[in-house]
Coordinates of C-alpha atoms and ligand atoms in Angstrom, one line a residue:
Chain A
M1 CA 13.1 37.9 -31.2
F2 CA 10.5 35.5 -32.5
E3 CA 13.0 32.7 -32.7
N4 CA 13.2 32.7 -28.9
I5 CA 9.5 32.4 -28.7
L6 CA 9.1 29.8 -31.4
S7 CA 11.8 27.6 -29.9
L8 CA 10.1 27.8 -26.5
R9 CA 6.5 27.4 -27.8
E10 CA 6.1 24.0 -26.2
D11 CA 7.3 25.3 -22.8
I12 CA 4.9 28.3 -23.2
L13 CA 2.0 25.9 -23.9
E14 CA 2.9 23.8 -21.0
A15 CA 3.2 26.8 -18.7
L16 CA -0.2 27.9 -19.9
L17 CA -1.7 24.5 -19.1
Q18 CA -0.1 24.5 -15.7
T19 CA -1.5 27.9 -14.9
G20 CA -4.9 26.7 -16.1
F21 CA -4.7 23.7 -14.0
M22 CA -3.7 25.6 -10.8
V23 CA -6.3 28.3 -11.3
A24 CA -9.1 25.8 -12.1
V25 CA -8.5 23.5 -9.2
S26 CA -8.0 26.2 -6.7
L27 CA -11.0 28.1 -7.9
I28 CA -13.3 25.1 -7.7
T29 CA -12.1 24.3 -4.2
A30 CA -12.5 28.0 -3.3
V31 CA -16.1 28.2 -4.6
V32 CA -17.2 24.9 -2.9
I33 CA -15.4 25.1 0.4
G34 CA -15.1 28.9 0.6
G35 CA -18.8 29.1 -0.4
L36 CA -19.6 26.8 2.5
F37 CA -17.6 29.0 4.9
G38 CA -19.4 32.0 3.5
I39 CA -22.8 30.4 4.3
L40 CA -21.5 29.5 7.7
L41 CA -20.4 33.1 8.4
Y42 CA -23.8 34.4 7.1
T43 CA -26.0 32.0 9.0
T44 CA -24.1 32.3 12.3
S45 CA -24.6 36.1 12.1
S46 CA -28.3 36.1 11.4
S47 CA -30.9 35.6 14.0
H48 CA -33.2 34.0 11.4
F49 CA -30.7 31.1 11.0
Y50 CA -28.1 29.8 13.4
K51 CA -26.9 32.8 15.2
N52 CA -23.8 31.9 17.1
E53 CA -21.2 34.6 17.9
I54 CA -18.5 32.1 19.0
V55 CA -18.5 30.1 15.8
R56 CA -18.7 33.2 13.7
K57 CA -15.9 34.9 15.4
I58 CA -13.5 32.0 15.4
T59 CA -14.2 31.2 11.8
G60 CA -13.8 34.9 10.9
L61 CA -10.5 35.0 12.8
V62 CA -9.0 32.0 11.1
L63 CA -10.0 33.3 7.7
N64 CA -8.5 36.7 8.4
I65 CA -5.3 35.2 9.6
I66 CA -4.9 33.3 6.3
R67 CA -5.8 36.4 4.3
S68 CA -3.3 38.6 6.1
V69 CA -0.3 36.2 5.5
P70 CA 1.5 37.1 2.3
F71 CA 0.9 34.4 -0.3
L72 CA 4.6 33.6 -0.6
I73 CA 4.9 32.9 3.1
L74 CA 1.7 30.9 2.9
M75 CA 3.2 28.7 0.2
I76 CA 6.3 28.1 2.2
L77 CA 4.3 27.2 5.3
F78 CA 1.9 24.9 3.5
L79 CA 4.2 23.1 1.1
P80 CA 4.9 20.4 3.7
L81 CA 1.2 19.8 3.8
S82 CA 1.3 19.4 0.0
K83 CA 3.8 16.6 0.5
I84 CA 1.2 14.8 2.7
I85 CA -1.8 15.5 0.5
V86 CA -0.4 15.2 -3.1
G87 CA 2.9 13.6 -2.4
T88 CA 5.2 16.3 -3.7
K89 CA 6.6 19.6 -2.6
I90 CA 7.3 20.9 -6.1
G91 CA 5.3 21.6 -9.3
P92 CA 1.8 22.8 -9.9
E93 CA 0.2 19.9 -8.0
A94 CA 2.1 21.0 -4.9
V95 CA 1.3 24.7 -5.3
V96 CA -2.4 23.9 -5.7
V97 CA -2.7 23.2 -1.9
P98 CA -1.6 26.6 -0.5
L99 CA -3.2 28.3 -3.5
S100 CA -6.6 26.6 -2.6
I101 CA -6.2 27.5 1.0
A102 CA -5.6 31.2 0.2
S103 CA -8.5 31.2 -2.3
I104 CA -10.9 29.6 0.1
A105 CA -10.2 32.3 2.7
F106 CA -10.5 35.0 0.0
F107 CA -13.7 33.8 -1.5
A108 CA -15.4 33.0 1.9
R109 CA -15.5 36.6 2.8
L110 CA -16.8 37.7 -0.6
A111 CA -19.4 35.0 -0.5
E112 CA -20.5 36.2 2.9
A113 CA -20.8 39.7 1.6
S114 CA -22.9 38.6 -1.3
L115 CA -25.3 36.7 0.9
S116 CA -25.6 39.6 3.4
D117 CA -26.6 41.8 0.5
V118 CA -29.8 39.8 -0.1
N119 CA -32.7 41.9 1.1
N120 CA -33.7 40.7 4.5
G121 CA -37.3 41.2 3.7
I122 CA -37.2 38.5 1.1
I123 CA -35.7 36.1 3.6
E124 CA -38.4 37.1 6.1
A125 CA -41.1 36.5 3.6
A126 CA -39.7 33.0 2.9
F127 CA -39.8 32.3 6.7
S128 CA -43.3 33.5 6.9
S129 CA -44.3 30.9 4.3
G130 CA -43.2 28.2 6.6
A131 CA -40.1 27.1 4.7
S132 CA -37.3 25.3 6.5
K133 CA -33.9 27.0 7.0
S134 CA -32.1 24.7 4.6
R135 CA -34.8 25.2 1.9
I136 CA -34.5 29.0 2.3
I137 CA -30.7 28.9 2.0
F138 CA -30.7 26.8 -1.2
S139 CA -33.9 28.0 -2.9
I140 CA -34.0 31.7 -1.9
L141 CA -30.8 33.0 -0.4
I142 CA -28.3 31.5 -2.9
P143 CA -30.4 32.2 -6.0
E144 CA -31.0 35.7 -4.9
A145 CA -27.3 36.3 -4.2
L146 CA -26.2 34.4 -7.4
P147 CA -25.4 37.4 -9.7
S148 CA -23.2 38.9 -6.9
I149 CA -21.6 35.5 -6.2
I150 CA -20.7 35.2 -9.8
R151 CA -19.1 38.6 -9.8
N152 CA -17.2 37.6 -6.8
I153 CA -16.1 34.3 -8.4
T154 CA -14.7 36.4 -11.2
V155 CA -12.8 38.6 -8.7
T156 CA -11.5 35.5 -7.0
A157 CA -10.4 33.8 -10.3
I158 CA -8.4 36.9 -11.2
S159 CA -6.7 37.0 -7.8
V160 CA -6.0 33.3 -7.9
L161 CA -4.3 33.8 -11.3
G162 CA -2.2 36.5 -9.7
F163 CA -1.3 34.2 -6.8
S164 CA -0.5 31.4 -9.1
A165 CA 2.1 33.6 -10.9
M166 CA 4.1 33.6 -7.7
A167 CA 4.3 29.9 -7.8
G168 CA 7.5 30.3 -9.9
L169 CA 9.4 31.3 -6.8
V170 CA 9.1 27.8 -5.4
G171 CA 9.4 26.0 -8.7
G172 CA 5.7 25.7 -9.1
G173 CA 5.4 26.1 -12.9
G174 CA 3.0 28.1 -14.9
L175 CA 3.2 31.3 -16.9
G176 CA 4.5 33.4 -13.9
D177 CA 7.2 30.8 -13.4
L178 CA 8.2 31.0 -17.0
A179 CA 8.3 34.8 -17.1
Y180 CA 10.4 34.8 -14.0
R181 CA 12.9 32.2 -15.2
Y182 CA 13.4 33.6 -18.6
G183 CA 12.7 37.2 -18.1
Y184 CA 14.4 37.8 -14.7
Q185 CA 17.0 35.1 -14.5
R186 CA 18.1 35.0 -18.2
Y187 CA 17.2 38.5 -19.3
Q188 CA 15.0 37.2 -22.2
T189 CA 12.5 40.0 -22.0
D190 CA 10.6 38.8 -25.0
I191 CA 9.5 35.6 -23.2
M192 CA 8.6 37.6 -20.2
L193 CA 6.5 39.9 -22.4
V194 CA 4.7 37.0 -24.1
C195 CA 3.8 35.6 -20.7
V196 CA 2.6 38.9 -19.4
I197 CA 0.5 39.5 -22.5
M198 CA -1.0 36.0 -22.1
L199 CA -1.8 36.8 -18.5
V200 CA -3.5 40.1 -19.4
V201 CA -5.5 38.3 -22.1
I202 CA -6.6 35.6 -19.6
V203 CA -7.6 38.3 -17.1
Q204 CA -9.7 40.1 -19.7
L205 CA -11.3 36.8 -20.8
I206 CA -12.2 35.9 -17.2
Q207 CA -13.7 39.3 -16.6
W208 CA -15.6 39.3 -19.8
I209 CA -17.1 35.8 -19.2
G210 CA -17.8 36.6 -15.5
D211 CA -19.7 39.8 -16.4
A212 CA -21.7 38.1 -19.1
V213 CA -22.7 35.2 -16.9
A214 CA -23.6 37.5 -13.9
L215 CA -25.7 39.7 -16.2
K216 CA -27.6 36.6 -17.5
F217 CA -28.5 35.6 -14.0
D218 CA -29.4 39.1 -12.7
K219 CA -33.1 39.7 -13.1
K220 CA -33.2 42.7 -10.8
Y221 CA -32.1 45.4 -13.2
Q222 CA -33.0 44.0 -16.5
Chain B
M1 CA -59.8 33.3 16.1
I2 CA -56.6 35.1 17.2
D3 CA -56.4 35.9 20.8
F4 CA -53.7 38.1 22.4
Q5 CA -53.5 37.3 26.1
N6 CA -51.3 39.8 28.1
V7 CA -48.7 39.9 25.4
S8 CA -45.5 41.8 26.0
V9 CA -42.4 41.9 23.8
T10 CA -39.2 43.4 25.2
F11 CA -36.0 43.9 23.1
K12 CA -32.7 43.9 24.9
Q13 CA -29.8 45.5 23.0
N14 CA -26.5 46.5 24.6
R15 CA -28.0 47.1 28.0
K16 CA -30.9 49.1 26.5
T17 CA -34.3 47.6 26.8
V18 CA -37.2 48.6 24.6
E19 CA -40.7 47.5 25.6
A20 CA -42.1 47.4 22.2
V21 CA -45.4 45.7 23.2
R22 CA -46.8 46.1 26.7
N23 CA -49.4 43.8 28.1
V24 CA -51.7 43.7 25.1
S25 CA -54.9 41.7 25.2
F26 CA -57.6 41.6 22.5
Q27 CA -59.2 39.3 20.1
I28 CA -59.6 39.0 16.4
N29 CA -62.6 37.0 15.2
D30 CA -62.7 34.8 12.1
G31 CA -63.8 36.9 9.1
D32 CA -62.7 40.2 10.5
I33 CA -60.8 42.8 8.6
F34 CA -59.0 44.1 11.6
G35 CA -57.0 47.3 11.6
I36 CA -54.0 48.1 13.8
V37 CA -53.1 51.8 13.7
G38 CA -50.8 54.0 15.7
G39 CA -47.7 56.2 15.3
S40 CA -44.3 55.1 14.2
G41 CA -42.6 52.9 16.8
A42 CA -45.9 52.1 18.5
G43 CA -45.2 48.4 18.3
K44 CA -47.6 47.5 15.5
S45 CA -45.3 45.4 13.4
T46 CA -43.8 43.7 16.5
L47 CA -47.3 42.7 17.6
L48 CA -48.4 41.5 14.2
R49 CA -45.3 39.4 13.8
T50 CA -46.1 37.5 17.0
I51 CA -49.1 35.9 15.2
N52 CA -46.8 33.9 12.9
Q53 CA -44.0 33.9 15.5
L54 CA -41.5 35.8 13.3
Q55 CA -41.3 37.6 16.7
K56 CA -41.2 35.7 19.9
V57 CA -43.2 37.0 22.8
S58 CA -41.5 37.9 26.1
E59 CA -44.7 37.3 28.1
G60 CA -48.2 36.2 27.6
N61 CA -49.8 34.0 25.0
V62 CA -50.9 34.3 21.4
I63 CA -53.6 31.9 20.6
V64 CA -54.3 31.1 16.9
D65 CA -57.2 28.7 16.3
S66 CA -57.1 27.5 20.0
K67 CA -53.3 26.8 19.9
A68 CA -50.8 28.8 21.8
V69 CA -48.4 29.6 19.0
N70 CA -45.7 30.9 21.3
N71 CA -45.1 27.3 22.5
L72 CA -44.9 25.5 19.2
K73 CA -42.0 23.3 18.2
S74 CA -40.2 24.1 15.0
T75 CA -42.1 21.6 12.7
E76 CA -45.5 22.7 14.2
L77 CA -44.4 26.3 13.7
R78 CA -43.7 25.7 10.1
L79 CA -47.1 24.2 9.7
L80 CA -48.7 27.2 11.3
R81 CA -46.8 29.6 9.0
Q82 CA -47.9 27.6 6.0
N83 CA -51.5 28.4 7.0
V84 CA -50.9 32.1 7.8
G85 CA -50.1 34.3 4.8
M86 CA -48.2 37.6 5.1
I87 CA -47.7 40.6 2.9
F88 CA -45.3 43.5 3.4
Q89 CA -44.9 47.2 2.5
H90 CA -42.0 46.5 0.1
F91 CA -43.6 43.3 -1.2
N92 CA -40.5 41.2 -0.6
L93 CA -40.8 39.1 -3.7
A94 CA -37.7 37.1 -4.7
E95 CA -36.2 39.2 -7.5
N96 CA -34.5 36.4 -9.3
K97 CA -37.7 34.3 -9.5
T98 CA -40.6 34.9 -11.9
V99 CA -44.1 35.6 -10.6
Y100 CA -44.8 31.9 -11.2
Q101 CA -41.7 30.7 -9.4
N102 CA -42.4 33.0 -6.4
I103 CA -45.8 31.4 -5.9
E104 CA -44.5 27.9 -6.7
F105 CA -42.0 28.2 -3.9
V106 CA -44.7 28.6 -1.3
L107 CA -46.7 25.6 -2.7
K108 CA -43.6 23.4 -2.8
V109 CA -43.0 24.4 0.9
A110 CA -46.5 23.3 1.7
G111 CA -45.9 20.0 -0.1
W112 CA -48.2 20.4 -3.0
K113 CA -48.1 17.7 -5.7
K114 CA -46.4 18.8 -9.0
N115 CA -49.5 18.3 -11.1
K116 CA -51.7 20.4 -8.8
I117 CA -49.2 23.3 -8.6
Q118 CA -49.7 24.6 -12.1
S119 CA -53.4 24.8 -12.0
R120 CA -53.4 26.4 -8.6
I121 CA -51.0 29.1 -9.8
S122 CA -53.2 29.9 -12.8
E123 CA -56.2 30.1 -10.6
L124 CA -54.4 32.5 -8.2
L125 CA -53.1 34.7 -11.0
E126 CA -56.5 34.9 -12.5
F127 CA -57.9 36.0 -9.1
V128 CA -55.4 38.8 -8.9
K129 CA -55.8 39.6 -12.6
L130 CA -52.2 38.9 -13.5
S131 CA -52.6 35.8 -15.7
D132 CA -50.4 37.4 -18.4
K133 CA -47.5 38.0 -16.0
A134 CA -46.7 34.5 -14.9
D135 CA -43.2 34.5 -16.5
T136 CA -42.4 38.1 -15.7
Y137 CA -39.7 39.0 -13.1
P138 CA -40.7 41.4 -10.3
S139 CA -38.5 44.2 -11.5
K140 CA -40.8 44.5 -14.5
L141 CA -43.9 44.9 -12.4
S142 CA -45.5 48.1 -11.0
G143 CA -45.9 48.5 -7.2
G144 CA -49.5 47.5 -7.3
Q145 CA -48.8 44.5 -9.4
K146 CA -46.1 43.4 -7.1
Q147 CA -48.5 43.6 -4.2
R148 CA -51.1 41.6 -6.0
V149 CA -48.5 38.9 -6.7
S150 CA -47.5 38.9 -3.0
I151 CA -51.2 38.6 -2.1
A152 CA -51.5 35.6 -4.5
R153 CA -48.4 34.1 -2.9
A154 CA -49.7 34.6 0.6
L155 CA -53.0 32.9 -0.2
A156 CA -51.5 30.1 -2.3
N157 CA -51.8 27.4 0.3
N158 CA -55.5 28.3 1.0
T159 CA -54.5 30.3 4.0
K160 CA -57.3 31.4 6.3
I161 CA -55.4 34.3 7.9
L162 CA -53.6 37.1 6.1
L163 CA -51.3 39.5 7.9
C164 CA -50.6 42.8 6.2
D165 CA -47.8 45.1 7.4
E166 CA -48.5 48.5 5.8
P167 CA -49.5 46.9 2.5
T168 CA -50.4 50.2 0.7
S169 CA -47.8 52.6 2.2
A170 CA -45.6 52.3 -0.8
L171 CA -48.4 52.8 -3.3
D172 CA -50.1 55.9 -4.8
A173 CA -53.7 56.6 -4.0
E174 CA -55.3 55.0 -7.0
T175 CA -53.2 51.8 -6.6
T176 CA -54.0 51.8 -2.9
S177 CA -57.7 51.6 -3.5
S178 CA -57.3 48.8 -6.0
V179 CA -55.2 46.7 -3.6
L180 CA -57.8 47.5 -0.8
E181 CA -60.6 46.3 -3.1
L182 CA -58.7 43.1 -3.7
L183 CA -58.2 42.5 0.0
K184 CA -61.9 43.1 0.5
K185 CA -62.6 40.5 -2.1
V186 CA -60.2 38.1 -0.5
N187 CA -62.1 38.5 2.8
N188 CA -65.4 38.2 1.1
D189 CA -64.9 35.4 -1.3
F190 CA -62.7 33.1 0.8
G191 CA -63.6 34.2 4.3
V192 CA -60.0 35.0 5.0
T193 CA -59.4 36.9 8.3
I194 CA -57.2 39.9 7.5
V195 CA -55.1 41.8 10.0
I196 CA -53.8 45.0 8.6
I197 CA -51.3 47.5 10.0
T198 CA -51.5 51.0 8.6
H199 CA -50.8 54.6 9.4
E200 CA -53.4 55.7 6.9
L201 CA -56.7 56.1 8.7
D202 CA -58.4 56.1 5.3
V203 CA -57.4 52.5 4.9
V204 CA -59.1 51.6 8.1
K205 CA -62.2 53.6 7.3
S206 CA -62.6 52.0 3.9
I207 CA -62.1 48.3 4.7
C208 CA -61.8 47.4 8.3
N209 CA -64.7 46.4 10.6
K210 CA -62.6 46.4 13.8
V211 CA -59.7 48.5 14.9
V212 CA -57.2 48.9 17.7
V213 CA -55.2 52.0 18.3
M214 CA -51.7 51.5 19.7
S215 CA -49.5 54.0 21.3
D216 CA -46.2 53.4 23.0
G217 CA -46.6 49.6 23.0
K218 CA -50.1 49.7 24.5
V219 CA -53.5 49.4 23.0
V220 CA -55.2 52.7 23.9
E221 CA -58.5 52.2 22.1
S222 CA -60.3 49.3 20.4
G223 CA -63.7 48.6 19.0
D224 CA -65.6 48.6 15.8
V225 CA -64.4 51.1 13.3
Y226 CA -67.5 53.2 13.1
S227 CA -67.8 53.8 16.8
V228 CA -64.1 54.5 17.2
F229 CA -64.1 57.0 14.4
T230 CA -67.3 58.7 15.3
N231 CA -66.8 58.7 19.0
P232 CA -63.1 58.3 20.0
Q233 CA -62.5 58.0 23.7
N234 CA -58.8 58.3 24.0
D235 CA -56.9 61.6 23.4
F236 CA -54.4 60.0 21.2
T237 CA -57.2 58.6 19.0
K238 CA -58.9 61.9 18.9
Q239 CA -55.8 63.6 17.7
L240 CA -55.2 61.0 15.0
I241 CA -58.7 61.3 13.8
E242 CA -58.9 65.1 13.9
H243 CA -55.6 65.2 12.1
T244 CA -57.2 63.5 9.1
N245 CA -60.7 64.8 9.4
N246 CA -60.1 68.5 9.9
F247 CA -60.8 71.0 7.3
D248 CA -58.9 74.2 7.6
I249 CA -61.2 77.1 6.9
P250 CA -59.5 79.3 4.2
A251 CA -58.3 82.7 5.4
E252 CA -60.5 84.4 2.7
I253 CA -63.5 83.1 4.6
T254 CA -62.4 83.7 8.1
D255 CA -61.7 87.3 7.1
I256 CA -65.3 88.0 6.2
I257 CA -67.4 85.9 8.5
K258 CA -68.9 87.0 11.7
G259 CA -70.1 84.7 14.4
P260 CA -69.2 81.2 15.3
V261 CA -68.3 78.4 13.0
L262 CA -69.7 75.0 14.0
K263 CA -68.5 71.6 12.9
L264 CA -71.5 69.3 12.9
T265 CA -71.3 65.6 12.4
Y266 CA -74.3 63.5 11.8
L267 CA -74.9 59.9 11.2
G268 CA -76.2 58.9 7.8
D269 CA -79.8 58.5 8.9
N270 CA -80.1 62.0 10.5
A271 CA -81.9 64.3 8.1
V272 CA -79.6 67.2 8.4
E273 CA -81.5 69.6 6.1
S274 CA -84.6 69.5 8.2
I275 CA -82.7 69.9 11.4
L276 CA -81.1 73.1 10.0
S277 CA -84.3 74.6 8.7
D278 CA -86.2 73.8 11.8
T279 CA -83.6 75.3 14.2
A280 CA -83.2 78.3 12.0
K281 CA -86.9 79.1 12.2
E282 CA -87.2 78.2 15.9
Y283 CA -84.2 80.4 17.1
N284 CA -84.5 83.0 14.4
I285 CA -80.9 82.7 13.1
R286 CA -79.4 82.0 9.7
Y287 CA -76.9 79.4 8.6
N288 CA -74.1 79.9 6.1
I289 CA -72.8 76.5 4.9
I290 CA -69.1 76.7 4.5
H291 CA -68.1 73.2 3.7
G292 CA -69.8 69.8 3.8
K293 CA -68.9 66.2 3.0
I294 CA -70.0 62.7 3.6
E295 CA -67.4 60.1 4.7
Y296 CA -67.9 56.4 4.5
I297 CA -66.6 54.6 7.5
A298 CA -66.8 50.8 7.4
S299 CA -69.4 51.4 4.6
K300 CA -71.6 53.6 6.8
P301 CA -72.1 57.2 6.0
L302 CA -70.9 60.0 8.4
G303 CA -71.8 63.5 7.4
I304 CA -69.6 66.5 8.3
L305 CA -70.8 70.0 7.9
Y306 CA -69.2 73.3 8.7
V307 CA -71.7 76.1 9.2
N308 CA -71.4 79.7 10.2
I309 CA -74.3 80.9 12.4
I310 CA -75.6 84.4 12.0
G311 CA -77.9 85.9 14.6
E312 CA -78.2 87.3 18.1
D313 CA -75.7 86.1 20.7
K314 CA -78.3 84.6 23.0
N315 CA -80.0 82.8 20.2
I316 CA -76.7 81.4 19.0
K317 CA -76.1 79.9 22.4
L318 CA -79.4 78.2 22.4
V319 CA -79.1 76.9 18.9
V320 CA -75.7 75.4 19.6
S321 CA -77.0 73.4 22.5
A322 CA -80.1 72.4 20.5
L323 CA -77.8 71.2 17.7
K324 CA -75.7 69.2 20.2
E325 CA -78.9 67.3 21.0
K326 CA -80.1 66.7 17.5
T327 CA -76.9 65.8 15.7
F328 CA -74.1 63.3 16.5
S329 CA -71.8 66.1 17.6
A330 CA -71.7 69.9 17.3
E331 CA -68.5 71.7 18.2
V332 CA -67.6 75.4 17.9
I333 CA -64.3 75.4 16.1
Y334 CA -64.0 79.1 15.3
N335 CA -65.5 82.2 16.8
V336 CA -65.0 86.0 16.2
Ligands
LIG401 N1 -35.4 43.6 16.4 C1 -35.5 44.7 17.2 N2 -34.6 44.9 18.1 C2 -34.6 46.0 18.9 N3 -35.6 46.9 19.0 C3 -36.6 46.7 18.1 C4 -36.6 45.6 17.2 N4 -37.8 45.6 16.4 C5 -38.5 46.7 16.9 N5 -37.8 47.4 17.9 C6 -38.2 48.6 18.6 O1 -39.5 48.3 19.1 C7 -40.4 49.4 18.9 C8 -41.6 49.1 18.1 O2 -41.2 48.8 16.8 P1 -42.3 48.4 15.7 O3 -41.5 48.1 14.5 O4 -43.1 47.3 16.2 O5 -43.1 49.7 15.5 P2 -44.2 50.1 14.5 O6 -45.4 50.5 15.2 O7 -44.4 49.0 13.5 O8 -43.6 51.3 13.8 P3 -43.6 51.8 12.2 O9 -45.0 52.4 12.0 O10 -42.5 52.8 12.2 O11 -43.4 50.6 11.4 C9 -39.5 50.5 18.3 O12 -39.0 51.3 19.4 C10 -38.4 49.8 17.7 O13 -37.2 50.5 17.7
LIG402 MG1 -43.9 48.7 11.4

């Protein structure tokens, strides 16, 4: 059984790197762009900031549509876009585009929830000190929401990892792809098992790091 | 000076309208410690928040230092807020900032230079007696300490007006009095005008010089604290005051006494002992003192005495009317 694994160790390593690449790029885009959408959703729903029902509802609707489309379909729909953006319709680079779009929508809602959880009284106190809206967003709102945002980044990272495993279905590469090709198509369960174990370890690792970092930033219950 | 001129605030929510503040006019002078009391939902917070425009007015004007704040543009509004501090029932300190960082935020907002910020914060923390807590997070502070930090934060930019929305309602009695002492000191040392909402009349009695009573969005009574407390005009105010002043005579006593029980109040300078001994002689009656206390309202003493009168009926009638003349008030509260 170990011969199989040993002979494929370069493929396994490559798949690991591909997964790492897909998750890292999508997660960063999700945190930056999804985070901005989260701020948009929060500020357009609060009368202290830029309350605007129309913008909030349209943004919310678009994000919900993306979130309700199964990721496989989303990939098929957005791979043509990958061709335009990254120049190819296959491989991890191509998958990163639909993966980022799905993660943006996923994280935007979580970020909005994190921001809404900040005690309104703290925001009000900041306004009463004469601070500008943008200063309050960046110096009060986000730092206060940070522990919760970090926990939600962890949740997003693990979901993105799960999505990325589906990339194999369109030849996207990564651990999921490897597991699918060898385990399902060639009945080499040992390879599949190794891939699954690696995925489990990665999930645990992400969770463990995320919890530790969130705790470090959380001064509320320490 | 803060001048409310026919201020109304109306909330519209899903076809329902709530008139939270109705045509309110009064003035708060520089250096006042001004109390706003009233029941829940009376509109106190809404009115207070119009001063720094956290709440917009629907009608009327709010004038702060001869500027109508309800017409300010956003930059002017921010400048106004930098000069009006506010503290809250639940303190509202940023949880992920240290005591130092909480105060620093306000100073940065007001454009303080880096090299001045540190010394200002040490000065403030010394004033509120929390110098050793600069690097502590709020979750590690007691309620009273949190409120002292928020007072330091509110005063950081040398503000001349301090708005307080139920600042002691989340605190126990002992902590309450230490926070009230601090507010007094703020008023006294820096000449800060303090506007304080409370439902605890004791707070008003102990630190305010002026008070308005609100009920259902309207101001129903206003004046200086001593006269409002000793001589309330409005029924709602009377109720409020009686509610806190009344002493229930224990059943053991009501079971054994005969004759009326009088509640006498007298201002500090009335010599109550001589009034009692003189009237006892003159009308040939005796007094049983059931309960007595002296309250300090706006630092002036008000005596309250519960006495049982023993004697002939016609003499009792006469002595009651004589006491009404000689004391601040005399009221039969119990009669068998
Ligand atoms: N943002 C708002 N939207 C709608 N109605 C409001 C709003 N704020 C206050 N109200 C209503 O206005 C009225 C006055 O509220 P306010 O908070 O000023 O009362 P209060 O005297 O401070 O009461 P409490 O002692 O309970 O704090 C209440 O009926 C309240 O429900
Ligand atoms: Mg209130």
